[in-house]
Amino acid sequence: MDDKLDTALDAALSEVRELSDPLQRAITAHLTVGRIQDYEGQFQTVRNEAMNEALRTGQVNNKDLAAALNISAGRVSQLAKGAPPERLFLGSGKVIVALAEKLEAGKDSDGRDKVIQGPVIATEDVQTYEHLRLLAEEVGLEISFERIPLGGNVRLNRSNLVVICGPRLSPLIEQILESDENLRFDKDVDGWYLRDLNTGKAYRSPMDSGGNADVAYFGRLPRPDGKGSFLYIAGIHARGSGGVVHWLNEELAAAHRTLKARRFSVLIESTFDPETLEITSSQQITPFYHPERA
């Protein structure tokens, strides 16, 4: 990896140096420095978390780790101190959560005829984001959200991205979900549901029959550019997405130990209080599935 990285950096540096226009050379070099600094911060985070994990699990002691990294034992203590390693499950830098807009039906001033209001983010998705924000900040991550406009065109080719958007709101997401060989959203005359392609079992939302529970898809999906992945959360209904975050609040450390940065998909079922709409319980209802070609 070191040789390949050195070769790539040397080639990039030579390319910038060969630009004949000094202004363009300055602009390109400046932008490249910014990108390198961003990656530098992410690599430092990965290093510090790995040091923390190696020490915490007893794989090495402070002295041996210092020798392996050619730094002082005091520096090891300084770098390894801090946020828990499971934060890497969510991201290694500033996390962006993309929330889908939709058109919402309302009522006119007389409370009779329904009218279509402007694009909004579902209240349930905003609540899900707020719970995810608290979790991310708890493990030392900076987090913010952005809107996915009507039509579902979201920029997926970037790091530290979490997308909360049902496939019916984004044809792009619907296509990427088709890469999952194990779990799939589907629909029929009774509405949307989730299907386990290995067992053939269909998972329908209890909300569709008046219940106070929902089922959600949770996975790490491939980016279109093939250079990484993003976390994806979607309930059959918006309330189900909150169940995934509720589950992560209890299982983040275990999920990180099991999955690290690997691609996966799983279904989470959750129940909610019908009055407050807050999630009250959540559980994993399928195994962690992994793609055959990760």
Short mmCIF file of C-alpha atoms in Angstrom, two decimals:
data_model
loop_
_atom_site.label_atom_id
_atom_site.label_comp_id
_atom_site.label_asym_id
_atom_site.label_seq_id
_atom_site.Cartn_x
_atom_site.Cartn_y
_atom_site.Cartn_z
CA MET A 1 0.00 0.00 0.00
CA ASP A 2 2.86 2.42 0.85
CA ASP A 3 4.45 2.00 -2.60
CA LYS A 4 1.13 2.53 -4.39
CA LEU A 5 0.37 5.61 -2.28
CA ASP A 6 3.82 7.09 -2.92
CA THR A 7 3.44 6.46 -6.65
CA ALA A 8 0.00 8.09 -6.76
CA LEU A 9 1.17 11.14 -4.78
CA ASP A 10 4.31 11.53 -6.91
CA ALA A 11 2.21 11.40 -10.08
CA ALA A 12 -0.26 13.97 -8.72
CA LEU A 13 2.55 16.29 -7.67
CA SER A 14 4.26 16.03 -11.06
CA GLU A 15 0.96 16.76 -12.82
CA VAL A 16 0.47 19.95 -10.79
CA ARG A 17 4.07 21.06 -11.30
CA GLU A 18 3.71 20.68 -15.07
CA LEU A 19 0.78 23.11 -15.33
CA SER A 20 2.04 26.00 -17.45
CA ASP A 21 -0.42 28.62 -16.19
CA PRO A 22 0.90 29.81 -12.78
CA LEU A 23 -2.55 30.89 -11.61
CA GLN A 24 -4.05 27.51 -12.46
CA ARG A 25 -1.04 25.83 -10.85
CA ALA A 26 -1.57 27.84 -7.65
CA ILE A 27 -5.32 27.12 -7.56
CA THR A 28 -4.85 23.40 -8.21
CA ALA A 29 -2.10 23.10 -5.59
CA HIS A 30 -4.20 25.02 -3.05
CA LEU A 31 -7.26 22.79 -3.58
CA THR A 32 -5.10 19.66 -3.42
CA VAL A 33 -3.55 20.76 -0.12
CA GLY A 34 -7.05 21.16 1.32
CA ARG A 35 -8.04 17.67 0.21
CA ILE A 36 -4.83 16.16 1.61
CA GLN A 37 -5.42 17.89 4.95
CA ASP A 38 -8.94 16.47 5.07
CA TYR A 39 -7.62 12.95 4.46
CA GLU A 40 -4.80 13.56 6.93
CA GLY A 41 -7.36 14.22 9.65
CA GLN A 42 -9.30 11.10 8.73
CA PHE A 43 -6.17 8.92 8.76
CA GLN A 44 -5.20 10.35 12.14
CA THR A 45 -8.64 9.46 13.47
CA VAL A 46 -8.34 5.89 12.14
CA ARG A 47 -4.86 5.60 13.69
CA ASN A 48 -5.95 6.87 17.09
CA GLU A 49 -9.02 4.64 17.21
CA ALA A 50 -6.96 1.59 16.18
CA MET A 51 -4.42 2.36 18.91
CA ASN A 52 -7.22 2.67 21.43
CA GLU A 53 -8.72 -0.65 20.35
CA ALA A 54 -5.37 -2.49 20.33
CA LEU A 55 -4.67 -1.31 23.89
CA ARG A 56 -8.20 -1.89 25.15
CA THR A 57 -8.36 -5.47 23.86
CA GLY A 58 -4.91 -6.32 25.23
CA GLN A 59 -3.38 -7.03 21.83
CA VAL A 60 -0.35 -4.91 22.81
CA ASN A 61 0.74 -2.88 25.81
CA ASN A 62 1.65 0.79 25.81
CA LYS A 63 5.39 0.16 25.53
CA ASP A 64 5.14 -2.30 22.62
CA LEU A 65 2.76 -0.05 20.71
CA ALA A 66 5.14 2.87 21.15
CA ALA A 67 7.97 0.76 19.73
CA ALA A 68 5.84 -0.40 16.77
CA LEU A 69 4.93 3.20 15.86
CA ASN A 70 8.38 4.60 16.73
CA ILE A 71 6.92 7.19 19.11
CA SER A 72 7.18 7.70 22.86
CA ALA A 73 4.96 5.90 25.36
CA GLY A 74 3.67 9.29 26.46
CA ARG A 75 2.64 10.10 22.90
CA VAL A 76 0.80 6.76 22.70
CA SER A 77 -1.23 7.66 25.79
CA GLN A 78 -1.99 11.08 24.35
CA LEU A 79 -3.13 9.82 20.94
CA ALA A 80 -5.08 6.78 22.14
CA LYS A 81 -7.03 8.78 24.70
CA GLY A 82 -10.40 10.01 23.51
CA ALA A 83 -13.44 8.81 21.63
CA PRO A 84 -14.30 5.09 21.52
CA PRO A 85 -13.36 3.05 18.44
CA GLU A 86 -16.99 2.35 17.51
CA ARG A 87 -17.30 5.93 16.29
CA LEU A 88 -15.66 4.69 13.07
CA PHE A 89 -18.81 2.72 12.30
CA LEU A 90 -20.54 6.05 11.64
CA GLY A 91 -17.62 7.89 10.07
CA SER A 92 -14.06 9.12 10.40
CA GLY A 93 -14.73 12.82 9.90
CA LYS A 94 -17.67 15.20 9.82
CA VAL A 95 -20.79 13.10 9.21
CA ILE A 96 -23.43 14.36 6.79
CA VAL A 97 -26.96 12.97 7.13
CA ALA A 98 -29.04 13.36 3.97
CA LEU A 99 -32.81 13.54 4.60
CA ALA A 100 -35.36 13.30 1.80
CA GLU A 101 -37.92 15.97 1.05
CA LYS A 102 -41.45 15.02 0.08
CA LEU A 103 -44.70 16.75 -0.82
CA GLU A 104 -47.09 16.69 2.09
CA ALA A 105 -50.88 16.78 1.90
CA GLY A 106 -52.66 19.28 4.11
CA LYS A 107 -56.04 20.96 4.47
CA ASP A 108 -57.34 24.31 3.36
CA SER A 109 -58.31 27.12 5.74
CA ASP A 110 -61.74 25.55 6.28
CA GLY A 111 -60.22 22.21 7.19
CA ARG A 112 -61.93 20.43 4.32
CA ASP A 113 -60.25 19.92 0.97
CA LYS A 114 -56.74 18.54 0.92
CA VAL A 115 -54.08 20.65 -0.73
CA ILE A 116 -50.46 19.92 -1.51
CA GLN A 117 -48.00 21.92 0.55
CA GLY A 118 -44.39 22.65 -0.40
CA PRO A 119 -41.57 20.13 0.01
CA VAL A 120 -40.94 19.15 3.63
CA ILE A 121 -38.87 16.65 5.59
CA ALA A 122 -41.04 14.20 7.52
CA THR A 123 -41.25 14.97 11.23
CA GLU A 124 -40.24 11.39 11.95
CA ASP A 125 -37.05 11.79 9.91
CA VAL A 126 -36.15 15.00 11.75
CA GLN A 127 -36.61 13.16 15.06
CA THR A 128 -34.47 10.29 13.78
CA TYR A 129 -31.74 12.73 12.82
CA GLU A 130 -31.84 14.37 16.26
CA HIS A 131 -31.38 10.99 17.97
CA LEU A 132 -28.57 10.12 15.56
CA ARG A 133 -26.95 13.50 16.22
CA LEU A 134 -26.92 12.81 19.95
CA LEU A 135 -25.38 9.39 19.37
CA ALA A 136 -22.72 10.77 17.02
CA GLU A 137 -21.79 13.58 19.38
CA GLU A 138 -21.64 11.10 22.26
CA VAL A 139 -18.85 9.23 20.48
CA GLY A 140 -17.05 12.40 19.45
CA LEU A 141 -18.26 13.00 15.89
CA GLU A 142 -19.38 16.27 14.34
CA ILE A 143 -22.62 15.85 12.42
CA SER A 144 -25.01 17.93 10.32
CA PHE A 145 -27.85 17.31 7.87
CA GLU A 146 -28.77 18.34 4.37
CA ARG A 147 -31.94 18.03 2.32
CA ILE A 148 -32.39 15.60 -0.57
CA PRO A 149 -34.56 17.56 -3.02
CA LEU A 150 -37.72 16.20 -4.59
CA GLY A 151 -36.74 13.54 -7.10
CA GLY A 152 -34.20 12.00 -4.74
CA ASN A 153 -31.02 13.19 -6.47
CA VAL A 154 -28.44 12.86 -3.69
CA ARG A 155 -24.64 13.07 -4.12
CA LEU A 156 -23.46 9.68 -2.90
CA ASN A 157 -19.80 9.78 -3.92
CA ARG A 158 -18.37 11.19 -0.69
CA SER A 159 -17.12 10.00 2.67
CA ASN A 160 -18.93 9.97 6.02
CA LEU A 161 -22.42 9.95 4.52
CA VAL A 162 -25.64 8.61 6.05
CA VAL A 163 -28.74 8.58 3.84
CA ILE A 164 -32.26 8.39 5.29
CA CYS A 165 -34.58 8.13 2.30
CA GLY A 166 -37.11 5.52 1.24
CA PRO A 167 -36.74 4.06 -2.27
CA ARG A 168 -40.09 5.49 -3.32
CA LEU A 169 -38.62 8.98 -2.90
CA SER A 170 -35.43 8.33 -4.88
CA PRO A 171 -35.09 6.25 -8.07
CA LEU A 172 -31.31 6.49 -7.59
CA ILE A 173 -31.50 4.84 -4.16
CA GLU A 174 -33.95 2.27 -5.51
CA GLN A 175 -31.42 1.25 -8.17
CA ILE A 176 -28.54 0.97 -5.69
CA LEU A 177 -30.67 -1.19 -3.39
CA GLU A 178 -30.94 -3.66 -6.25
CA SER A 179 -27.26 -4.47 -5.68
CA ASP A 180 -28.23 -6.14 -2.39
CA GLU A 181 -28.43 -9.87 -3.07
CA ASN A 182 -30.00 -10.61 0.32
CA LEU A 183 -32.60 -8.03 1.33
CA ARG A 184 -34.86 -5.96 -0.86
CA PHE A 185 -37.68 -3.43 -0.74
CA ASP A 186 -40.63 -4.57 -2.82
CA LYS A 187 -44.22 -3.50 -3.38
CA ASP A 188 -47.55 -5.00 -4.42
CA VAL A 189 -51.20 -4.03 -4.24
CA ASP A 190 -50.98 -3.95 -0.44
CA GLY A 191 -48.07 -1.52 -0.42
CA TRP A 192 -44.33 -1.55 0.28
CA TYR A 193 -42.69 -4.34 2.24
CA LEU A 194 -39.23 -5.85 2.82
CA ARG A 195 -38.21 -9.26 1.55
CA ASP A 196 -35.44 -11.66 2.56
CA LEU A 197 -34.21 -13.11 -0.74
CA ASN A 198 -32.54 -16.03 1.04
CA THR A 199 -35.59 -17.30 2.92
CA GLY A 200 -38.32 -15.79 0.76
CA LYS A 201 -39.93 -14.31 3.87
CA ALA A 202 -41.82 -11.04 3.47
CA TYR A 203 -41.72 -8.47 6.27
CA ARG A 204 -44.71 -6.14 6.26
CA SER A 205 -45.17 -3.18 8.53
CA PRO A 206 -47.58 -3.65 11.45
CA MET A 207 -48.47 0.02 10.89
CA ASP A 208 -50.33 -1.00 7.73
CA SER A 209 -52.79 -2.94 9.87
CA GLY A 210 -53.07 -0.41 12.67
CA GLY A 211 -50.16 -1.57 14.81
CA ASN A 212 -47.52 0.55 16.55
CA ALA A 213 -44.44 -1.11 15.05
CA ASP A 214 -42.44 -0.91 11.82
CA VAL A 215 -39.61 -2.68 10.02
CA ALA A 216 -36.57 -0.94 8.58
CA TYR A 217 -33.67 -1.71 6.28
CA PHE A 218 -30.19 -0.81 7.51
CA GLY A 219 -27.05 -1.30 5.48
CA ARG A 220 -23.76 -0.08 4.14
CA LEU A 221 -24.22 0.29 0.37
CA PRO A 222 -21.73 0.83 -2.47
CA ARG A 223 -21.12 4.30 -3.85
CA PRO A 224 -21.79 4.68 -7.58
CA ASP A 225 -18.12 5.55 -8.21
CA GLY A 226 -16.99 2.25 -6.66
CA LYS A 227 -14.63 4.07 -4.26
CA GLY A 228 -16.39 3.49 -0.99
CA SER A 229 -19.76 3.10 0.66
CA PHE A 230 -22.40 4.98 2.62
CA LEU A 231 -24.72 4.06 5.48
CA TYR A 232 -28.36 3.76 4.50
CA ILE A 233 -31.46 3.73 6.73
CA ALA A 234 -35.07 3.40 5.60
CA GLY A 235 -38.16 2.10 7.30
CA ILE A 236 -41.18 0.83 5.42
CA HIS A 237 -42.64 3.94 7.01
CA ALA A 238 -40.62 6.90 8.27
CA ARG A 239 -41.14 5.84 11.89
CA GLY A 240 -39.12 2.67 11.28
CA SER A 241 -35.93 4.63 10.56
CA GLY A 242 -35.97 5.83 14.15
CA GLY A 243 -35.93 2.21 15.24
CA VAL A 244 -32.54 1.72 13.58
CA VAL A 245 -31.03 4.61 15.55
CA HIS A 246 -32.67 3.30 18.74
CA TRP A 247 -31.02 -0.07 18.05
CA LEU A 248 -27.65 1.58 17.32
CA ASN A 249 -27.76 3.34 20.68
CA GLU A 250 -27.49 -0.09 22.31
CA GLU A 251 -25.56 -2.02 19.68
CA LEU A 252 -23.07 0.43 18.12
CA ALA A 253 -20.01 -1.05 19.83
CA ALA A 254 -21.06 -4.64 19.02
CA ALA A 255 -21.91 -3.73 15.41
CA HIS A 256 -18.49 -2.10 14.97
CA ARG A 257 -16.68 -5.14 16.39
CA THR A 258 -18.59 -7.43 14.04
CA LEU A 259 -18.74 -5.36 10.87
CA LYS A 260 -16.02 -2.67 10.96
CA ALA A 261 -16.29 -0.92 7.55
CA ARG A 262 -17.60 -3.98 5.66
CA ARG A 263 -20.70 -3.80 3.53
CA PHE A 264 -23.77 -5.38 5.11
CA SER A 265 -27.54 -5.27 5.31
CA VAL A 266 -29.92 -6.19 8.10
CA LEU A 267 -33.56 -5.66 9.10
CA ILE A 268 -34.52 -3.95 12.36
CA GLU A 269 -38.02 -4.11 13.86
CA SER A 270 -39.13 -1.49 16.37
CA THR A 271 -42.17 -0.47 18.36
CA PHE A 272 -43.24 3.03 19.29
CA ASP A 273 -45.54 4.78 21.71
CA PRO A 274 -48.71 5.64 19.75
CA GLU A 275 -49.14 8.90 21.68
CA THR A 276 -45.60 10.33 21.77
CA LEU A 277 -44.43 8.39 18.68
CA GLU A 278 -41.09 7.80 20.42
CA ILE A 279 -39.40 4.44 19.80
CA THR A 280 -39.79 2.16 22.81
CA SER A 281 -37.99 -1.01 21.68
CA SER A 282 -35.95 -2.33 18.77
CA GLN A 283 -34.45 -5.63 17.71
CA GLN A 284 -32.46 -7.20 14.88
CA ILE A 285 -34.69 -9.68 13.03
CA THR A 286 -32.35 -11.01 10.31
CA PRO A 287 -28.69 -11.95 10.33
CA PHE A 288 -26.09 -9.48 9.09
CA TYR A 289 -25.94 -10.28 5.39
CA HIS A 290 -22.84 -9.52 3.35
CA PRO A 291 -22.59 -9.26 -0.44
CA GLU A 292 -20.82 -12.08 -2.26
CA ARG A 293 -18.74 -9.45 -4.06
CA ALA A 294 -17.95 -6.84 -1.40
#
